[in-house]
Amino acid sequence: MATSTVPRLLSLLLLLSALSLSVGSSSMETVGQRECDYFMLCLQWPGTICKSTHHCCSSNGCCRSQPLTHFTIHGLWPNYDDGSWPACCSHSDFDIKKVSSLVPELEKYWPSLYCSSPSLCFGGKGLFWAHEWEKHGTCSFPVIQDEYDYFSTVLDLYSKYNVTRILSSAGILASNGDRYPLGDVISTIKNAFGASPIVVCRHGSVEELRLCFSKDFKPRDCTMGSDIIDDASYLRSSCPRYVSLPTYAPLVLGDVSGATSWSTDH
Ligand code: AMP
């Protein structure tokens, strides 16, 4: 009996070590990292950002000849209910080959809007996508399993909740003259999406619109108790009482001297 137990124990140990190796290599589980409470999908209004573009480079979406007229993606951020958030959770370098089939959609809906390269978690600078994956994506485990899962989840959420269309069907349109009550922007999104967003402004224009999701990707309010939409909504945000969704005229890349990819500041 003793002679048959030893090989069985050995094979059990071998099986266990093989299993733990595959978890370690195929997932981005991080030791000691507390799981997030919810996710925030951060969208940007290119009109506001691109208005301050002074340098052009081929990687900057603001420099395309056709101006961007839809909200674009900033990133999907895991958050905690207490207002804090995890960042740079595991050393999983962005590898564009893992998302090559998504690149056409990423170019369209998740463009860089600056020429400068954002910093990466473990040194150096890189693509905007690399920054978002390494800083936020790696903290989305175990809800999101890997790089492909992160980018495809974001694209799915973005196409499911089309805030540009939601706002324009309520008459809230890109314009350089019109201003809209912040309360109308918030309630239009809340009615269509089913939960309160966060609106971030720069100089009175909408810069970001953030939608929040529970960990099963059902809409939820971004800030607890923020479902009261009143005239004083602006007091709780970076926005004035009336906000705009500006348009912009793209700089023409060829006309700008000395511009090179990833070399200029924003
Ligand atoms: P985050 O850490 O996700 O808040 O992203 C902030 C960093 O990303 C800063 O370095 C920003 O300048 C940069 N950033 C934000 N939006 C964009 C964008 N659309 N394109 C390129 N870089 C961006």
PDB file of C-alpha atoms in Angstrom, residues 26-30 35-36 38-41 75-79 89-90 92 99 110 132-133 136-157 213-217:
ATOM      1  CA  SER A  26      -1.820  32.830 -18.708  1.00  0.00           C
ATOM      2  CA  SER A  27      -3.548  35.292 -16.412  1.00  0.00           C
ATOM      3  CA  MET A  28      -2.570  38.629 -14.904  1.00  0.00           C
ATOM      4  CA  GLU A  29      -3.511  37.754 -11.331  1.00  0.00           C
ATOM      5  CA  THR A  30      -1.649  39.953  -8.901  1.00  0.00           C
ATOM      6  CA  GLU A  35     -10.467  43.482  -6.554  1.00  0.00           C
ATOM      7  CA  CYS A  36     -12.147  46.701  -7.764  1.00  0.00           C
ATOM      8  CA  TYR A  38     -16.868  48.968 -10.276  1.00  0.00           C
ATOM      9  CA  PHE A  39     -15.692  50.175 -13.695  1.00  0.00           C
ATOM     10  CA  MET A  40     -15.716  53.631 -15.247  1.00  0.00           C
ATOM     11  CA  LEU A  41     -15.785  54.014 -19.041  1.00  0.00           C
ATOM     12  CA  GLY A  75     -10.138  54.128 -21.127  1.00  0.00           C
ATOM     13  CA  LEU A  76     -11.919  51.739 -18.800  1.00  0.00           C
ATOM     14  CA  TRP A  77     -10.869  52.330 -15.207  1.00  0.00           C
ATOM     15  CA  PRO A  78     -11.433  49.957 -12.294  1.00  0.00           C
ATOM     16  CA  ASN A  79     -12.426  51.952  -9.182  1.00  0.00           C
ATOM     17  CA  CYS A  89      -1.195  46.161 -10.953  1.00  0.00           C
ATOM     18  CA  SER A  90       1.012  43.717 -12.825  1.00  0.00           C
ATOM     19  CA  SER A  92       2.123  42.906 -18.317  1.00  0.00           C
ATOM     20  CA  VAL A  99      -5.050  43.063 -30.335  1.00  0.00           C
ATOM     21  CA  TRP A 110      -9.771  55.132 -29.343  1.00  0.00           C
ATOM     22  CA  GLU A 132      -4.309  52.598 -20.519  1.00  0.00           C
ATOM     23  CA  TRP A 133      -3.715  48.849 -20.519  1.00  0.00           C
ATOM     24  CA  HIS A 136      -5.815  50.512 -15.638  1.00  0.00           C
ATOM     25  CA  GLY A 137      -6.322  47.302 -17.609  1.00  0.00           C
ATOM     26  CA  THR A 138      -3.953  45.250 -15.480  1.00  0.00           C
ATOM     27  CA  CYS A 139      -6.045  46.137 -12.407  1.00  0.00           C
ATOM     28  CA  SER A 140      -9.261  44.759 -13.923  1.00  0.00           C
ATOM     29  CA  PHE A 141      -8.517  41.123 -13.019  1.00  0.00           C
ATOM     30  CA  PRO A 142     -10.387  38.833 -12.444  1.00  0.00           C
ATOM     31  CA  VAL A 143     -13.354  40.462 -14.251  1.00  0.00           C
ATOM     32  CA  ILE A 144     -11.133  41.089 -17.261  1.00  0.00           C
ATOM     33  CA  GLN A 145      -8.659  38.331 -17.927  1.00  0.00           C
ATOM     34  CA  ASP A 146      -6.105  39.702 -20.364  1.00  0.00           C
ATOM     35  CA  GLU A 147      -5.184  42.442 -22.844  1.00  0.00           C
ATOM     36  CA  TYR A 148      -7.498  41.248 -25.632  1.00  0.00           C
ATOM     37  CA  ASP A 149     -10.377  40.933 -23.151  1.00  0.00           C
ATOM     38  CA  TYR A 150      -9.737  44.512 -21.943  1.00  0.00           C
ATOM     39  CA  PHE A 151      -9.781  46.154 -25.365  1.00  0.00           C
ATOM     40  CA  SER A 152     -12.676  44.098 -26.751  1.00  0.00           C
ATOM     41  CA  THR A 153     -14.772  44.729 -23.606  1.00  0.00           C
ATOM     42  CA  VAL A 154     -14.196  48.475 -23.944  1.00  0.00           C
ATOM     43  CA  LEU A 155     -15.137  48.484 -27.641  1.00  0.00           C
ATOM     44  CA  ASP A 156     -18.298  46.474 -26.880  1.00  0.00           C
ATOM     45  CA  LEU A 157     -19.402  48.867 -24.129  1.00  0.00           C
ATOM     46  CA  PHE A 213     -20.700  49.835 -14.603  1.00  0.00           C
ATOM     47  CA  SER A 214     -20.994  47.175 -11.952  1.00  0.00           C
ATOM     48  CA  LYS A 215     -18.661  44.219 -12.338  1.00  0.00           C
ATOM     49  CA  ASP A 216     -21.192  42.408 -14.518  1.00  0.00           C
ATOM     50  CA  PHE A 217     -21.204  45.498 -16.774  1.00  0.00           C
TER      51      PHE A 217
END
